Amino acid sequence: SVLLYDVERATKTRTLEPQWKHTDMKYRRNDGEVLSLACSDDGRYAVVGKRDATIDIHDLRLASSKHKKDQKTASSVVNTFKGHKGPVTALTFRSQSLQLFSASQDRCIRHYNLDEMMYIETLYGHQAAVTQIDCHTKERPISVGRDRTARAWKLSEDTHLIFRGGARWYPAECCTVLKDEWFLTGHEASMQSSSSTGTGSGGTLALWLTDKKKPVTTIEDAHQSSITSLACVKGSDLVLSGSKDGHIKLWNVQTGKTTDSRGIQSIGQIPIRGFVNDIVVGPKAQFCVAAVGQEPKLGRWERVAKAKNRIAIISLRGGGETGQQEHEPNDDEEDDGESTSRPQHDGNMYEEQEEVENVDSSGSDNQDDESSSGSYSD
């Protein structure tokens, strides 16, 4: 299901997508799972990606009808895009526009324009499932996949840049674009990693510049387990990362012109139990919203038994304390139900104050990674 909340009041206003119930035998029991969600900057559209490879476009102006009776009966879906051949794992809007990008386990990225409600193109290149995609102001989305690469898609030139961390790196589960030329990736932990025994390595956090083939800097063991989510305040130096190790961590990212003025520094952490499957930072970094669950987003291979499936609204500003409000979705909950709040945990809190490959992205998904003419120099 997909629920619409008023964050300021911490209340649910309506249900955009009802709970999936397996009643038609032509569908598999998990086809209705929601795997990704994105909202346009103007607050007009909410886009929902599902395991059945479809993308629903919701018009939030219809969802915010003044008549409560209409809210419960009328659908806010204005279009449904089909075309992916696998589950839709990630969605993102280009900042301050209605250009939409979707990523899927079918190794493809699809580009849409919601001004015209039309599909534009498909981007090929990844050799395995695409796990995350993000975009800032330029038409240059950044994606990461199970093929252990990050890719910057140059739409105007019909090419893309490939970034590889090396043979020892594990695949990235998430990425976030801090500035148009700067992005970060969060990687899986070593299979032998164990927070209790101290063996193996934890999740790696890497900072990249699109002019460089290798990462500018990396933080090994940024989390004790795989990094499952990343978020940032676009154009700033604040980044948040989530995992299952019991904390959301906050980082100060320096993107200066010289080597000495570039790096990642830890500035605090917020205690939270469970898999942090997604994080979104609110306007002016006043708060963030975290989707927390007992299990990871795409499967059930791990479980944090004492965690609760919930959303957490966390204040990032205040007198040294970070307030936390939580809401646990309930199938029988009324549309005007309120969330519960609780005292904040103790902990460190944050108060705001080489050459790159150019690859043709218009070919088939079986193409080799061949460099096109022209390259960047260090």
GROMACS .gro file of C-alpha atoms in nm:
model
  378
    1SER     CA    1   0.000   0.000   0.000
    2VAL     CA    2   0.096   0.368  -0.037
    3LEU     CA    3  -0.015   0.615   0.228
    4LEU     CA    4  -0.018   0.995   0.207
    5TYR     CA    5   0.087   1.180   0.525
    6ASP     CA    6   0.086   1.533   0.656
    7VAL     CA    7   0.435   1.544   0.810
    8GLU     CA    8   0.375   1.866   1.002
    9ARG     CA    9   0.079   1.715   1.185
   10ALA     CA   10   0.213   1.357   1.173
   11THR     CA   11  -0.122   1.228   1.045
   12LYS     CA   12  -0.229   1.015   0.753
   13THR     CA   13  -0.451   1.199   0.505
   14ARG     CA   14  -0.544   0.922   0.262
   15THR     CA   15  -0.448   0.593   0.098
   16LEU     CA   16  -0.308   0.630  -0.254
   17GLU     CA   17  -0.263   0.257  -0.319
   18PRO     CA   18  -0.466   0.004  -0.118
   19GLN     CA   19  -0.309  -0.302   0.034
   20TRP     CA   20  -0.235  -0.570  -0.226
   21LYS     CA   21  -0.460  -0.873  -0.194
   22HIS     CA   22  -0.386  -1.179  -0.403
   23THR     CA   23  -0.731  -1.266  -0.542
   24ASP     CA   24  -0.666  -1.309  -0.916
   25MET     CA   25  -0.477  -1.630  -1.003
   26LYS     CA   26  -0.318  -1.475  -1.313
   27TYR     CA   27  -0.098  -1.269  -1.076
   28ARG     CA   28   0.175  -1.397  -0.849
   29ARG     CA   29   0.120  -1.336  -0.480
   30ASN     CA   30   0.386  -1.063  -0.460
   31ASP     CA   31   0.313  -0.880  -0.787
   32GLY     CA   32   0.150  -0.590  -0.606
   33GLU     CA   33   0.450  -0.508  -0.387
   34VAL     CA   34   0.554  -0.141  -0.393
   35LEU     CA   35   0.932  -0.117  -0.430
   36SER     CA   36   0.993   0.251  -0.507
   37LEU     CA   37   0.834   0.592  -0.470
   38ALA     CA   38   0.918   0.946  -0.584
   39CYS     CA   39   0.745   1.285  -0.562
   40SER     CA   40   0.792   1.585  -0.789
   41ASP     CA   41   0.938   1.902  -0.637
   42ASP     CA   42   0.620   2.100  -0.705
   43GLY     CA   43   0.414   1.853  -0.502
   44ARG     CA   44   0.198   1.769  -0.801
   45TYR     CA   45   0.277   1.404  -0.869
   46ALA     CA   46   0.362   1.094  -0.667
   47VAL     CA   47   0.502   0.805  -0.870
   48VAL     CA   48   0.485   0.443  -0.753
   49GLY     CA   49   0.701   0.160  -0.890
   50LYS     CA   50   0.593  -0.200  -0.836
   51ARG     CA   51   0.725  -0.553  -0.857
   52ASP     CA   52   0.491  -0.623  -1.150
   53ALA     CA   53   0.703  -0.380  -1.364
   54THR     CA   54   0.438  -0.106  -1.379
   55ILE     CA   55   0.461   0.261  -1.273
   56ASP     CA   56   0.151   0.440  -1.141
   57ILE     CA   57   0.132   0.820  -1.169
   58HIS     CA   58  -0.079   0.981  -0.893
   59ASP     CA   59  -0.199   1.341  -0.918
   60LEU     CA   60  -0.183   1.467  -0.558
   61ARG     CA   61  -0.421   1.749  -0.640
   62LEU     CA   62  -0.690   1.486  -0.680
   63ALA     CA   63  -0.569   1.311  -0.366
   64SER     CA   64  -0.612   1.631  -0.162
   65SER     CA   65  -0.980   1.675  -0.242
   66LYS     CA   66  -1.164   1.883   0.017
   67HIS     CA   67  -1.447   1.630   0.036
   68LYS     CA   68  -1.350   1.338   0.255
   69LYS     CA   69  -1.608   1.113   0.089
   70ASP     CA   70  -1.447   1.175  -0.251
   71GLN     CA   71  -1.105   1.102  -0.106
   72LYS     CA   72  -1.202   0.749  -0.011
   73THR     CA   73  -1.373   0.658  -0.337
   74ALA     CA   74  -1.197   0.847  -0.617
   75SER     CA   75  -0.869   0.720  -0.762
   76SER     CA   76  -0.582   0.964  -0.803
   77VAL     CA   77  -0.406   0.752  -1.070
   78VAL     CA   78  -0.387   0.952  -1.393
   79ASN     CA   79  -0.157   0.721  -1.591
   80THR     CA   80   0.022   0.387  -1.570
   81PHE     CA   81   0.348   0.332  -1.757
   82LYS     CA   82   0.442  -0.013  -1.877
   83GLY     CA   83   0.757  -0.123  -2.055
   84HIS     CA   84   0.996  -0.258  -1.795
   85LYS     CA   85   1.041  -0.635  -1.798
   86GLY     CA   86   1.135  -0.662  -1.433
   87PRO     CA   87   1.050  -0.507  -1.095
   88VAL     CA   88   1.088  -0.127  -1.077
   89THR     CA   89   1.353  -0.083  -0.807
   90ALA     CA   90   1.407   0.295  -0.811
   91LEU     CA   91   1.245   0.621  -0.926
   92THR     CA   92   1.367   0.979  -0.929
   93PHE     CA   93   1.272   1.318  -1.069
   94ARG     CA   94   1.519   1.562  -1.214
   95SER     CA   95   1.526   1.855  -0.970
   96GLN     CA   96   1.274   2.131  -1.041
   97SER     CA   97   1.126   1.949  -1.341
   98LEU     CA   98   0.881   1.676  -1.434
   99GLN     CA   99   1.142   1.456  -1.601
  100LEU     CA  100   1.116   1.110  -1.445
  101PHE     CA  101   1.369   0.825  -1.449
  102SER     CA  102   1.292   0.466  -1.353
  103ALA     CA  103   1.536   0.182  -1.285
  104SER     CA  104   1.461  -0.187  -1.292
  105GLN     CA  105   1.597  -0.535  -1.242
  106ASP     CA  106   1.573  -0.575  -1.621
  107ARG     CA  107   1.903  -0.375  -1.640
  108CYS     CA  108   1.736  -0.078  -1.811
  109ILE     CA  109   1.659   0.283  -1.721
  110ARG     CA  110   1.353   0.446  -1.876
  111HIS     CA  111   1.304   0.821  -1.922
  112TYR     CA  112   0.961   0.991  -1.908
  113ASN     CA  113   0.821   1.343  -1.932
  114LEU     CA  114   0.518   1.395  -1.708
  115ASP     CA  115   0.439   1.733  -1.865
  116GLU     CA  116   0.328   1.538  -2.171
  117MET     CA  117   0.266   1.207  -1.988
  118MET     CA  118   0.488   1.031  -2.238
  119TYR     CA  119   0.777   0.785  -2.253
  120ILE     CA  120   1.095   0.932  -2.409
  121GLU     CA  121   1.372   0.671  -2.426
  122THR     CA  122   1.538   0.367  -2.273
  123LEU     CA  123   1.898   0.380  -2.151
  124TYR     CA  124   2.102   0.060  -2.188
  125GLY     CA  125   2.439  -0.024  -2.038
  126HIS     CA  126   2.411  -0.193  -1.700
  127GLN     CA  127   2.496  -0.563  -1.712
  128ALA     CA  128   2.294  -0.654  -1.403
  129ALA     CA  129   1.996  -0.525  -1.206
  130VAL     CA  130   1.990  -0.149  -1.143
  131THR     CA  131   1.943  -0.083  -0.771
  132GLN     CA  132   1.922   0.299  -0.743
  133ILE     CA  133   1.910   0.616  -0.952
  134ASP     CA  134   1.926   0.985  -0.862
  135CYS     CA  135   1.942   1.317  -1.049
  136HIS     CA  136   2.001   1.686  -0.972
  137THR     CA  137   1.955   1.987  -1.203
  138LYS     CA  138   2.148   1.869  -1.511
  139GLU     CA  139   2.015   1.605  -1.748
  140ARG     CA  140   2.270   1.362  -1.610
  141PRO     CA  141   2.116   1.097  -1.383
  142ILE     CA  142   2.346   0.874  -1.178
  143SER     CA  143   2.271   0.503  -1.135
  144VAL     CA  144   2.426   0.206  -0.955
  145GLY     CA  145   2.371  -0.164  -1.012
  146ARG     CA  146   2.458  -0.520  -0.921
  147ASP     CA  147   2.728  -0.514  -1.191
  148ARG     CA  148   2.950  -0.320  -0.944
  149THR     CA  149   2.944  -0.002  -1.150
  150ALA     CA  150   2.810   0.349  -1.114
  151ARG     CA  151   2.707   0.527  -1.434
  152ALA     CA  152   2.650   0.892  -1.523
  153TRP     CA  153   2.412   0.921  -1.820
  154LYS     CA  154   2.481   1.213  -2.057
  155LEU     CA  155   2.143   1.234  -2.225
  156SER     CA  156   2.228   1.517  -2.464
  157GLU     CA  157   2.525   1.325  -2.604
  158ASP     CA  158   2.367   0.979  -2.592
  159THR     CA  159   2.663   0.841  -2.398
  160HIS     CA  160   2.741   0.756  -2.040
  161LEU     CA  161   3.038   0.742  -1.804
  162ILE     CA  162   3.134   0.428  -1.613
  163PHE     CA  163   3.285   0.428  -1.263
  164ARG     CA  164   3.435   0.114  -1.108
  165GLY     CA  165   3.568   0.082  -0.756
  166GLY     CA  166   3.777  -0.229  -0.816
  167ALA     CA  167   3.758  -0.605  -0.794
  168ARG     CA  168   3.738  -0.606  -0.414
  169TRP     CA  169   3.436  -0.377  -0.402
  170TYR     CA  170   3.091  -0.518  -0.341
  171PRO     CA  171   2.790  -0.387  -0.536
  172ALA     CA  172   2.632  -0.056  -0.441
  173GLU     CA  173   2.279  -0.067  -0.307
  174CYS     CA  174   2.221   0.308  -0.314
  175CYS     CA  175   2.350   0.641  -0.441
  176THR     CA  176   2.272   1.010  -0.402
  177VAL     CA  177   2.370   1.313  -0.612
  178LEU     CA  178   2.501   1.591  -0.388
  179LYS     CA  179   2.586   1.835  -0.668
  180ASP     CA  180   2.573   1.793  -1.045
  181GLU     CA  181   2.938   1.676  -1.059
  182TRP     CA  182   2.950   1.505  -0.718
  183PHE     CA  183   2.775   1.192  -0.597
  184LEU     CA  184   2.808   0.924  -0.330
  185THR     CA  185   2.753   0.548  -0.335
  186GLY     CA  186   2.679   0.311  -0.047
  187HIS     CA  187   2.804  -0.045  -0.081
  188GLU     CA  188   2.725  -0.386   0.059
  189ALA     CA  189   2.933  -0.530   0.340
  190SER     CA  190   3.156  -0.832   0.298
  191MET     CA  191   2.970  -1.161   0.324
  192GLN     CA  192   3.198  -1.250   0.613
  193SER     CA  193   3.123  -0.924   0.796
  194SER     CA  194   2.991  -0.963   1.148
  195SER     CA  195   2.928  -0.685   1.396
  196SER     CA  196   2.940  -0.930   1.685
  197THR     CA  197   3.270  -1.096   1.600
  198GLY     CA  198   3.437  -0.801   1.431
  199THR     CA  199   3.538  -1.011   1.130
  200GLY     CA  200   3.511  -0.900   0.770
  201SER     CA  201   3.437  -0.545   0.659
  202GLY     CA  202   3.128  -0.331   0.686
  203GLY     CA  203   2.956  -0.114   0.427
  204THR     CA  204   3.172   0.128   0.229
  205LEU     CA  205   3.075   0.490   0.159
  206ALA     CA  206   3.243   0.644  -0.149
  207LEU     CA  207   3.256   1.001  -0.283
  208TRP     CA  208   3.290   1.045  -0.661
  209LEU     CA  209   3.360   1.329  -0.901
  210THR     CA  210   3.237   1.274  -1.257
  211ASP     CA  211   3.573   1.394  -1.394
  212LYS     CA  212   3.755   1.111  -1.216
  213LYS     CA  213   3.742   0.740  -1.286
  214LYS     CA  214   3.821   0.635  -0.928
  215PRO     CA  215   3.654   0.762  -0.608
  216VAL     CA  216   3.784   1.082  -0.455
  217THR     CA  217   3.767   0.929  -0.108
  218THR     CA  218   3.616   0.627   0.064
  219ILE     CA  219   3.510   0.544   0.418
  220GLU     CA  220   3.545   0.174   0.487
  221ASP     CA  221   3.326   0.032   0.762
  222ALA     CA  222   3.109   0.343   0.743
  223HIS     CA  223   2.844   0.110   0.887
  224GLN     CA  224   2.888  -0.227   1.052
  225SER     CA  225   2.667  -0.382   0.783
  226SER     CA  226   2.561  -0.305   0.426
  227ILE     CA  227   2.457   0.054   0.353
  228THR     CA  228   2.094   0.031   0.246
  229SER     CA  229   2.002   0.397   0.190
  230LEU     CA  230   2.154   0.739   0.122
  231ALA     CA  231   2.002   1.087   0.119
  232CYS     CA  232   2.134   1.441   0.101
  233VAL     CA  233   2.034   1.805   0.090
  234LYS     CA  234   2.094   1.891  -0.275
  235GLY     CA  235   2.370   2.145  -0.327
  236SER     CA  236   2.484   2.132   0.036
  237ASP     CA  237   2.739   1.931   0.235
  238LEU     CA  238   2.497   1.718   0.442
  239VAL     CA  239   2.452   1.345   0.370
  240LEU     CA  240   2.265   1.079   0.567
  241SER     CA  241   2.320   0.703   0.543
  242GLY     CA  242   2.117   0.412   0.674
  243SER     CA  243   2.183   0.045   0.744
  244LYS     CA  244   2.064  -0.228   0.980
  245ASP     CA  245   2.333  -0.164   1.242
  246GLY     CA  246   2.107   0.049   1.460
  247HIS     CA  247   2.198   0.400   1.342
  248ILE     CA  248   2.134   0.662   1.078
  249LYS     CA  249   2.467   0.839   1.035
  250LEU     CA  250   2.524   1.200   0.933
  251TRP     CA  251   2.822   1.310   0.726
  252ASN     CA  252   2.982   1.637   0.627
  253VAL     CA  253   3.102   1.607   0.265
  254GLN     CA  254   3.369   1.849   0.146
  255THR     CA  255   3.388   1.910  -0.231
  256GLY     CA  256   3.660   2.173  -0.261
  257LYS     CA  257   3.883   2.244  -0.557
  258THR     CA  258   4.198   2.097  -0.403
  259THR     CA  259   4.269   1.746  -0.277
  260ASP     CA  260   4.308   1.868   0.082
  261SER     CA  261   3.963   2.029   0.074
  262ARG     CA  262   3.782   1.711  -0.027
  263GLY     CA  263   3.663   1.439   0.206
  264ILE     CA  264   3.391   1.284   0.423
  265GLN     CA  265   3.366   1.346   0.796
  266SER     CA  266   3.125   1.187   1.043
  267ILE     CA  267   2.927   1.447   1.239
  268GLY     CA  268   2.674   1.239   1.432
  269GLN     CA  269   2.437   0.947   1.441
  270ILE     CA  270   2.073   0.880   1.527
  271PRO     CA  271   1.978   0.553   1.701
  272ILE     CA  272   1.712   0.355   1.516
  273ARG     CA  273   1.644  -0.018   1.512
  274GLY     CA  274   1.578  -0.212   1.192
  275PHE     CA  275   1.661  -0.193   0.822
  276VAL     CA  276   1.659   0.170   0.709
  277ASN     CA  277   1.531   0.103   0.358
  278ASP     CA  278   1.499   0.467   0.251
  279ILE     CA  279   1.561   0.820   0.379
  280VAL     CA  280   1.426   1.152   0.254
  281VAL     CA  281   1.540   1.490   0.389
  282GLY     CA  282   1.277   1.760   0.426
  283PRO     CA  283   1.300   2.128   0.324
  284LYS     CA  284   1.597   2.318   0.470
  285ALA     CA  285   1.706   1.997   0.649
  286GLN     CA  286   1.457   2.057   0.929
  287PHE     CA  287   1.366   1.689   0.944
  288CYS     CA  288   1.409   1.358   0.767
  289VAL     CA  289   1.170   1.069   0.710
  290ALA     CA  290   1.305   0.713   0.730
  291ALA     CA  291   1.132   0.396   0.611
  292VAL     CA  292   1.228   0.130   0.865
  293GLY     CA  293   1.148  -0.239   0.845
  294GLN     CA  294   1.232  -0.578   0.987
  295GLU     CA  295   1.360  -0.692   0.647
  296PRO     CA  296   1.542  -0.538   0.348
  297LYS     CA  297   1.336  -0.383   0.070
  298LEU     CA  298   1.389  -0.644  -0.201
  299GLY     CA  299   1.386  -0.972  -0.011
  300ARG     CA  300   1.359  -1.167   0.312
  301TRP     CA  301   1.712  -1.304   0.343
  302GLU     CA  302   1.775  -1.117   0.671
  303ARG     CA  303   1.557  -1.007   0.959
  304VAL     CA  304   1.583  -0.781   1.263
  305ALA     CA  305   1.334  -0.950   1.492
  306LYS     CA  306   1.289  -0.668   1.744
  307ALA     CA  307   1.235  -0.398   1.481
  308LYS     CA  308   0.895  -0.266   1.373
  309ASN     CA  309   0.777  -0.187   1.022
  310ARG     CA  310   0.720   0.187   1.042
  311ILE     CA  311   0.811   0.533   0.921
  312ALA     CA  312   1.012   0.763   1.149
  313ILE     CA  313   0.991   1.142   1.128
  314ILE     CA  314   1.315   1.271   1.279
  315SER     CA  315   1.385   1.636   1.356
  316LEU     CA  316   1.736   1.742   1.254
  317ARG     CA  317   1.728   2.084   1.422
  318GLY     CA  318   1.689   2.183   1.784
  319GLY     CA  319   1.873   2.235   2.107
  320GLY     CA  320   2.099   1.934   2.084
  321GLU     CA  321   1.817   1.681   2.075
  322THR     CA  322   1.654   1.511   1.781
  323GLY     CA  323   1.285   1.444   1.822
  324GLN     CA  324   1.140   1.130   1.671
  325GLN     CA  325   0.783   1.052   1.574
  326GLU     CA  326   0.690   0.711   1.444
  327HIS     CA  327   0.392   0.570   1.263
  328GLU     CA  328   0.312   0.206   1.207
  329PRO     CA  329   0.074   0.155   0.912
  330ASN     CA  330  -0.240  -0.035   1.006
  331ASP     CA  331  -0.467  -0.198   0.751
  332ASP     CA  332  -0.778  -0.107   0.951
  333GLU     CA  333  -0.667   0.247   1.033
  334GLU     CA  334  -0.899   0.535   0.952
  335ASP     CA  335  -0.776   0.801   0.712
  336ASP     CA  336  -0.754   1.062   0.987
  337GLY     CA  337  -0.561   0.846   1.232
  338GLU     CA  338  -0.269   1.010   1.409
  339SER     CA  339   0.078   0.873   1.461
  340THR     CA  340   0.227   0.817   1.802
  341SER     CA  341   0.529   0.995   1.938
  342ARG     CA  342   0.784   0.892   2.196
  343PRO     CA  343   1.086   1.042   2.373
  344GLN     CA  344   1.407   1.052   2.173
  345HIS     CA  345   1.692   0.811   2.237
  346ASP     CA  346   2.019   0.942   2.370
  347GLY     CA  347   2.300   0.971   2.116
  348ASN     CA  348   2.502   1.206   1.904
  349MET     CA  349   2.265   1.428   1.711
  350TYR     CA  350   2.316   1.678   1.434
  351GLU     CA  351   2.192   2.035   1.426
  352GLU     CA  352   2.210   2.213   1.087
  353GLN     CA  353   2.417   2.497   1.069
  354GLU     CA  354   4.210   0.952  -1.426
  355GLU     CA  355   4.001   0.933  -1.743
  356VAL     CA  356   3.636   0.838  -1.751
  357GLU     CA  357   3.480   0.604  -2.004
  358ASN     CA  358   3.227   0.754  -2.246
  359VAL     CA  359   2.989   0.477  -2.348
  360ASP     CA  360   2.709   0.485  -2.601
  361SER     CA  361   2.378   0.444  -2.418
  362SER     CA  362   2.153   0.407  -2.719
  363GLY     CA  363   2.246   0.050  -2.810
  364SER     CA  364   2.114  -0.279  -2.681
  365ASP     CA  365   2.163  -0.401  -2.326
  366ASN     CA  366   2.409  -0.665  -2.450
  367GLN     CA  367   2.659  -0.412  -2.579
  368ASP     CA  368   3.022  -0.410  -2.467
  369ASP     CA  369   3.158  -0.119  -2.265
  370GLU     CA  370   3.336   0.060  -2.547
  371SER     CA  371   3.472   0.410  -2.511
  372SER     CA  372   3.341   0.664  -2.755
  373SER     CA  373   3.550   0.943  -2.896
  374GLY     CA  374   3.660   1.201  -2.647
  375SER     CA  375   3.741   1.160  -2.280
  376TYR     CA  376   3.811   1.351  -1.965
  377SER     CA  377   4.162   1.400  -1.842
  378ASP     CA  378   4.271   1.408  -1.482
   0.00000   0.00000   0.00000
